[in-house]
XYZ file of C-alpha atoms in Angstrom:
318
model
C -46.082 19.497 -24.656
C -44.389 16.237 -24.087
C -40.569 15.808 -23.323
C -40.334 13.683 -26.843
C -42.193 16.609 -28.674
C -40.021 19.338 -27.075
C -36.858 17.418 -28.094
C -38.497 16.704 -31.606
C -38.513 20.444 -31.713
C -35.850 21.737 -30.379
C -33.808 19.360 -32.915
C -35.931 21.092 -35.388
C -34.829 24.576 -34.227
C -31.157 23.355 -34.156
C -31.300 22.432 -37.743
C -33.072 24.971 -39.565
C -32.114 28.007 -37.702
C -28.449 26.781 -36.709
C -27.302 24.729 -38.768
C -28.968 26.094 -41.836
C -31.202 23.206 -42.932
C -28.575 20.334 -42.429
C -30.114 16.831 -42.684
C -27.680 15.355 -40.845
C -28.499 13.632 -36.883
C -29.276 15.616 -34.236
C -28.553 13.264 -31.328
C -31.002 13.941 -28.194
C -28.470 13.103 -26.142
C -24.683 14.168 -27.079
C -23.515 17.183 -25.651
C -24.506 20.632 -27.556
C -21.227 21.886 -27.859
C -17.961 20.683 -29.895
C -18.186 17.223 -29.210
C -21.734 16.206 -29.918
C -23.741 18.863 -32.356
C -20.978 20.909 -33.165
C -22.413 24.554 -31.734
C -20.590 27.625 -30.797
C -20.749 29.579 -27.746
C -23.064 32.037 -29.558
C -24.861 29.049 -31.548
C -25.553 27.931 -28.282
C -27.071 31.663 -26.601
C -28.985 31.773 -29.893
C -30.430 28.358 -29.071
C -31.620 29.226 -25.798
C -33.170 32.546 -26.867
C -35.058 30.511 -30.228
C -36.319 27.610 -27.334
C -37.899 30.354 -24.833
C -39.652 32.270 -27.748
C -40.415 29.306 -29.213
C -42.136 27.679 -25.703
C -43.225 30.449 -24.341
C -40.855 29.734 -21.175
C -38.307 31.137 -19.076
C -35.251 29.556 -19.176
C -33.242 29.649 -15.302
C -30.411 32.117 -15.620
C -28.023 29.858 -14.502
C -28.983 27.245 -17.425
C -25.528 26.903 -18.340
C -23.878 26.828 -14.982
C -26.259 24.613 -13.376
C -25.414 20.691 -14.508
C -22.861 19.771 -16.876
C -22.176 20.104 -20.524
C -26.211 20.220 -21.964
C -28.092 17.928 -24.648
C -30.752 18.362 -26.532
C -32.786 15.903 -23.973
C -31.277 17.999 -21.100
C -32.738 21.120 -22.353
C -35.917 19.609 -23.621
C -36.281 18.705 -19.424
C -35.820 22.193 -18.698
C -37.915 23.791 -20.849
C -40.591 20.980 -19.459
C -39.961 22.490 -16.008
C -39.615 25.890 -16.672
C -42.098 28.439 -16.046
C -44.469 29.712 -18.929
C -43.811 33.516 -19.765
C -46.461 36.077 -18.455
C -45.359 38.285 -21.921
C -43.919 37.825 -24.928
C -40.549 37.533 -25.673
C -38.516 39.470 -29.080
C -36.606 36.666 -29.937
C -33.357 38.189 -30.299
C -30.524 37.014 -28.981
C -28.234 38.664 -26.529
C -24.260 38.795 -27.889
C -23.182 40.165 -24.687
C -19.783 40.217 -26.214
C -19.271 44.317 -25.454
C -19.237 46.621 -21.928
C -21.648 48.912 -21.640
C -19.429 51.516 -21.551
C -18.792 50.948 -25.362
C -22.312 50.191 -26.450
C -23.047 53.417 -25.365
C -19.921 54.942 -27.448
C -21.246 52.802 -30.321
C -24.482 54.489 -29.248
C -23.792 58.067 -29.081
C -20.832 59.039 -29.973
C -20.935 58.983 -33.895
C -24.452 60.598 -33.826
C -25.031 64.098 -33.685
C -24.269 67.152 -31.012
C -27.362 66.063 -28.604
C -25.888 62.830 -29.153
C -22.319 63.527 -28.401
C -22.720 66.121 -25.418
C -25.147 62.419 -23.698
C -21.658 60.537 -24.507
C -19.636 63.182 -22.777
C -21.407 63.008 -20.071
C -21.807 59.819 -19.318
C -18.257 58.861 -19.659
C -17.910 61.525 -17.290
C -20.419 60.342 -14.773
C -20.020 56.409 -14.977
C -16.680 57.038 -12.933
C -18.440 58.824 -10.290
C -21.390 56.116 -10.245
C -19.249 53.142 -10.400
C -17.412 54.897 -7.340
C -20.471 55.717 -5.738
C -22.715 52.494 -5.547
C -22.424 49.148 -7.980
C -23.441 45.995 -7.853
C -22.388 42.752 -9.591
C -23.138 38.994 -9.458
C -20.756 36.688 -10.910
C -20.175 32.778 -11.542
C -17.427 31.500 -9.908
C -16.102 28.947 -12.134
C -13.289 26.007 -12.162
C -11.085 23.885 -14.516
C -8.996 21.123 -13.036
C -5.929 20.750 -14.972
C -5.368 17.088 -14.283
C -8.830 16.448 -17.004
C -8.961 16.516 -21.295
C -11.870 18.821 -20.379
C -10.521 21.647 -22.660
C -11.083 20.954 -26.335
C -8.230 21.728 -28.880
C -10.102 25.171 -30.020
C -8.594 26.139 -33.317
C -8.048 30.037 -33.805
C -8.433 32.115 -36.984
C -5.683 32.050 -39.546
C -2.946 34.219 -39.168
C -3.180 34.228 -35.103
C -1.195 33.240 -32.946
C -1.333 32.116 -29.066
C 1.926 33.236 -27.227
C 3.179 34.932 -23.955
C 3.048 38.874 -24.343
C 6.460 40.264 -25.156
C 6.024 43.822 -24.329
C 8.698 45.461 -26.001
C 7.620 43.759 -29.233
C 3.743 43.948 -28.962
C 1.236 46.353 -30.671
C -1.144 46.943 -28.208
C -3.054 49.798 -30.390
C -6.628 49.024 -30.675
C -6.895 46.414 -28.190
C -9.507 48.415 -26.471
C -11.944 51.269 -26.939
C -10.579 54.604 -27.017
C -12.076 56.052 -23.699
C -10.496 52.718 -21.916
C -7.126 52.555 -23.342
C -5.329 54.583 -21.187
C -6.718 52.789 -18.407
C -5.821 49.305 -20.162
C -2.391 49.851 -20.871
C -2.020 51.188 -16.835
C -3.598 48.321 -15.380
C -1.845 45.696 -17.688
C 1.616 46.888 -16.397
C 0.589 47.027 -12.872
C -0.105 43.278 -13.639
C 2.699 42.137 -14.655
C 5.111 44.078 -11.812
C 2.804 42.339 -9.302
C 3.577 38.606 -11.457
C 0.866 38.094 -13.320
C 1.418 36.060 -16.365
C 0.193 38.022 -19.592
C -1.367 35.801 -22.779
C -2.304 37.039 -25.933
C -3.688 36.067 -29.901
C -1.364 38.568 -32.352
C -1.656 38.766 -35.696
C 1.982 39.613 -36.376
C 3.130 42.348 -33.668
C -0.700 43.123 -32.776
C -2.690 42.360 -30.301
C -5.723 41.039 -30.621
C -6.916 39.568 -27.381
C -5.072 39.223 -24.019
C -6.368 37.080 -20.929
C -4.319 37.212 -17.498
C -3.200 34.471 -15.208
C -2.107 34.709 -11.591
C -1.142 32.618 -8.693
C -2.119 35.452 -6.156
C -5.294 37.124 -8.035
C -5.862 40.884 -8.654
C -7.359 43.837 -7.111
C -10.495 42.233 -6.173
C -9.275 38.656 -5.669
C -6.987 36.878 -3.211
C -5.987 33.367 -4.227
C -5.316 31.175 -1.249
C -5.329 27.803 -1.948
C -2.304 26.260 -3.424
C -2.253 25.064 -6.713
C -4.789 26.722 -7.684
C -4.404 30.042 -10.265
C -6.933 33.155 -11.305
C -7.557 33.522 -15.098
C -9.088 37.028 -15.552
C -9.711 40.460 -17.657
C -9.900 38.390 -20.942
C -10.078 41.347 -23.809
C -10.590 40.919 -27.237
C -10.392 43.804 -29.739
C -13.924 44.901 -32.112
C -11.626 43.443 -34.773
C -11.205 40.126 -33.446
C -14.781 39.763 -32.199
C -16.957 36.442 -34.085
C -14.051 35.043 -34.684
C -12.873 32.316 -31.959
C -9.949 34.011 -30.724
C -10.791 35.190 -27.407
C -12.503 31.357 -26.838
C -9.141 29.900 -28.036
C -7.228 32.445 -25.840
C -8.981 31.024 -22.701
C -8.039 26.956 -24.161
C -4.831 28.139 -24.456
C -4.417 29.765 -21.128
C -5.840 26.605 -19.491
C -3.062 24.623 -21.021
C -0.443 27.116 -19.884
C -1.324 26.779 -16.610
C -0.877 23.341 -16.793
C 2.064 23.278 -17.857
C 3.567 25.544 -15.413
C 2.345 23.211 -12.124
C -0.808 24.926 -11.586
C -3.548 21.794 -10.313
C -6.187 24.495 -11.011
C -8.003 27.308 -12.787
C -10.524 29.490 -11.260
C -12.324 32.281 -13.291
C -15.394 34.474 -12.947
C -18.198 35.357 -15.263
C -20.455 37.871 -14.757
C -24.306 36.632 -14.480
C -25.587 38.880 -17.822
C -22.200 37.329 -19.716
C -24.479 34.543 -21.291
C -22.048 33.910 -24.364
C -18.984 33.746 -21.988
C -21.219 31.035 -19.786
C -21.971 29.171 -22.446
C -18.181 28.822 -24.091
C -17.266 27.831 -20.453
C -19.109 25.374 -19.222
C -20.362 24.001 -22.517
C -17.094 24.257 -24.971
C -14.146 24.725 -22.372
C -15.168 22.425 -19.342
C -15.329 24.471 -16.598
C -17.725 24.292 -13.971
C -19.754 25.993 -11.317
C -18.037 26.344 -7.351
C -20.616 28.966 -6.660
C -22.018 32.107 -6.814
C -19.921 35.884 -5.384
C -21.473 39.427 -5.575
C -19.421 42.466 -5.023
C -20.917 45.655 -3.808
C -19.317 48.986 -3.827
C -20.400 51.988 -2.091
C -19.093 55.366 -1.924
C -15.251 53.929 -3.080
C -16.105 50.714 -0.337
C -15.864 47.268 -1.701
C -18.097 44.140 0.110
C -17.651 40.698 -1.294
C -19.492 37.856 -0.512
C -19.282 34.534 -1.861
C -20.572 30.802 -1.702
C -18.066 28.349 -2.832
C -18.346 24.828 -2.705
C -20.931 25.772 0.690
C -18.285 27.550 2.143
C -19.821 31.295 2.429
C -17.713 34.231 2.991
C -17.634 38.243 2.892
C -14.711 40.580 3.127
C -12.840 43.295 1.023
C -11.452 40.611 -1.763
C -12.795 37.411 -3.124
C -10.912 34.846 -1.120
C -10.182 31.535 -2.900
């Protein structure tokens, strides 16, 4: 199939299957997101997922990380050059949008004693494994503050963006049962250490939080001045499909702004294909480079390749 054909098509898929029969332009070569066709971060997963059932192709993972903000014509050039598909895809789209740990509670839990007894023991196991060996391969990402790269994303009515007031601020329901314990632990331990704690409320609740620090976390160790970490974005089940968490991370770009910061780094992990796709494509961030972590028997490796400059060590050094 030609280039024109593919686009002819994939303008087709955009309209019918996105945008629910609209007969309005699809121009080839405007950006997919806010400020050309007007898709979400999901709109945009679902896109990719409709094009490589639809070719017959394998899309490159790193589709969204790769180049900047995609067009029609851009992805009509990959799907030209990508290779055809040995077997056939299911067409569904992935939401990525949950851990694993609570797809398998969504899983097992509700379901009967077999069913329960598997979810008991894997939430007692996946400590053990994830202490044992685990692997992970994440974008490293970056906003520079000085840009307009960061559309105005508009939240859902009734939330608001704001700096966490914890003796004011319903935390309840935030996260999954099993990890709430954990969540609340971890998000005080963050702020003693300085970390600057952002959140979407409706009223005294919390409905998503995303971190900022000058000095990173647990598993990161910011160098470089200027530059801050934006991390452990969380959304509750309640908020989910509706924009918050993506106008949590606008607004947390903007903070640090405001507070001196030149820029943000982030990381998303490589199977996060919705979070990918609101960064690069809605938000303006951009690729620096690839980092894996690897953790055996409680021992933590890092390595990393950012901006050609390769390291490995106990932390993520940027």
């Amino acid at each position: 199939m030609s280039r024109e054909a593919a686009q002819d098509e994939i303008v087709r898929i955009v309209r019918d299957e996105l945008l629910l029969g609209s007969e309005r332009p699809i121009p080839v070569d405007a950006p997919l997101g806010d400020l050309g066709v007007g898709l979400d971060s999901l709109a945009l997963v679902k896109l990719l997922t409709a094009v490589e059932a639809t070719f017959g192709v394998d899309v490159p993972d790193d589709v969204w990380t790769a180049r900047g903000p995609l067009s029609v014509a851009d992805l009509a050039e990959i799907v030209a050059d990508a290779p055809r598909r040995t077997e056939p895809s299911d067409g569904v789209a992935p939401t990525l949008v949950r851990g694993r740990m609570e797809r398998a509670e969504e899983a097992l839990a509700g379901g009967g004693i077999a069913r329960r007894a598997a979810w008991l023991a894997v939430r007692l196991l996946a400590p053990a494994k994830q202490f044992a060996l685990g692997f992970t391969r994440t974008f490293v990402l970056e906003h520079a503050l000085d840009d307009t790269g960061v559309l105005p994303v508009e939240t859902a009515p009734g939330v608001a963006l704001r700096t966490y007031a914890p003796d004011e601020d319903d935390l309840s329901g935030l996260w999954p049962s099993f990890a709430e314990a954990h969540g609340r632990r971890f998000l005080r331990r963050q702020l003693r250490e300085g970390a600057i704690a952002l959140v979407a409320a409706e009223g005294s609740r919390v409905v998503a939080l995303d971190l900022l620090s000058a000095t990173g976390e647990d598993e990161v160790d910011v160098k470089e001045p200027g530059v801050c970490f934006g991390y452990w974005l969380t959304e509750a089940p309640s908020a989910r499909g509706r924009g918050v968490g993506l106008a949590l991370v606008a607004h947390s770009v903007r903070v640090a702004a405001e507070r001196g910061f030149r820029t943000q780094v982030t990381w998303v992990t490589q199977d996060n294909a919705v979070m990918l796709a609101a960064a690069t494509q809605l938000l303006g961030f951009r690729s620096i480079g690839t980092a894996s972590r690897l953790r055996l028997l409680g021992f933590t490796v890092w390595s990393w390749d950012l901006r050609g400059r390769r390291g490995r060590g106990p932390k993520l050094v940027l």
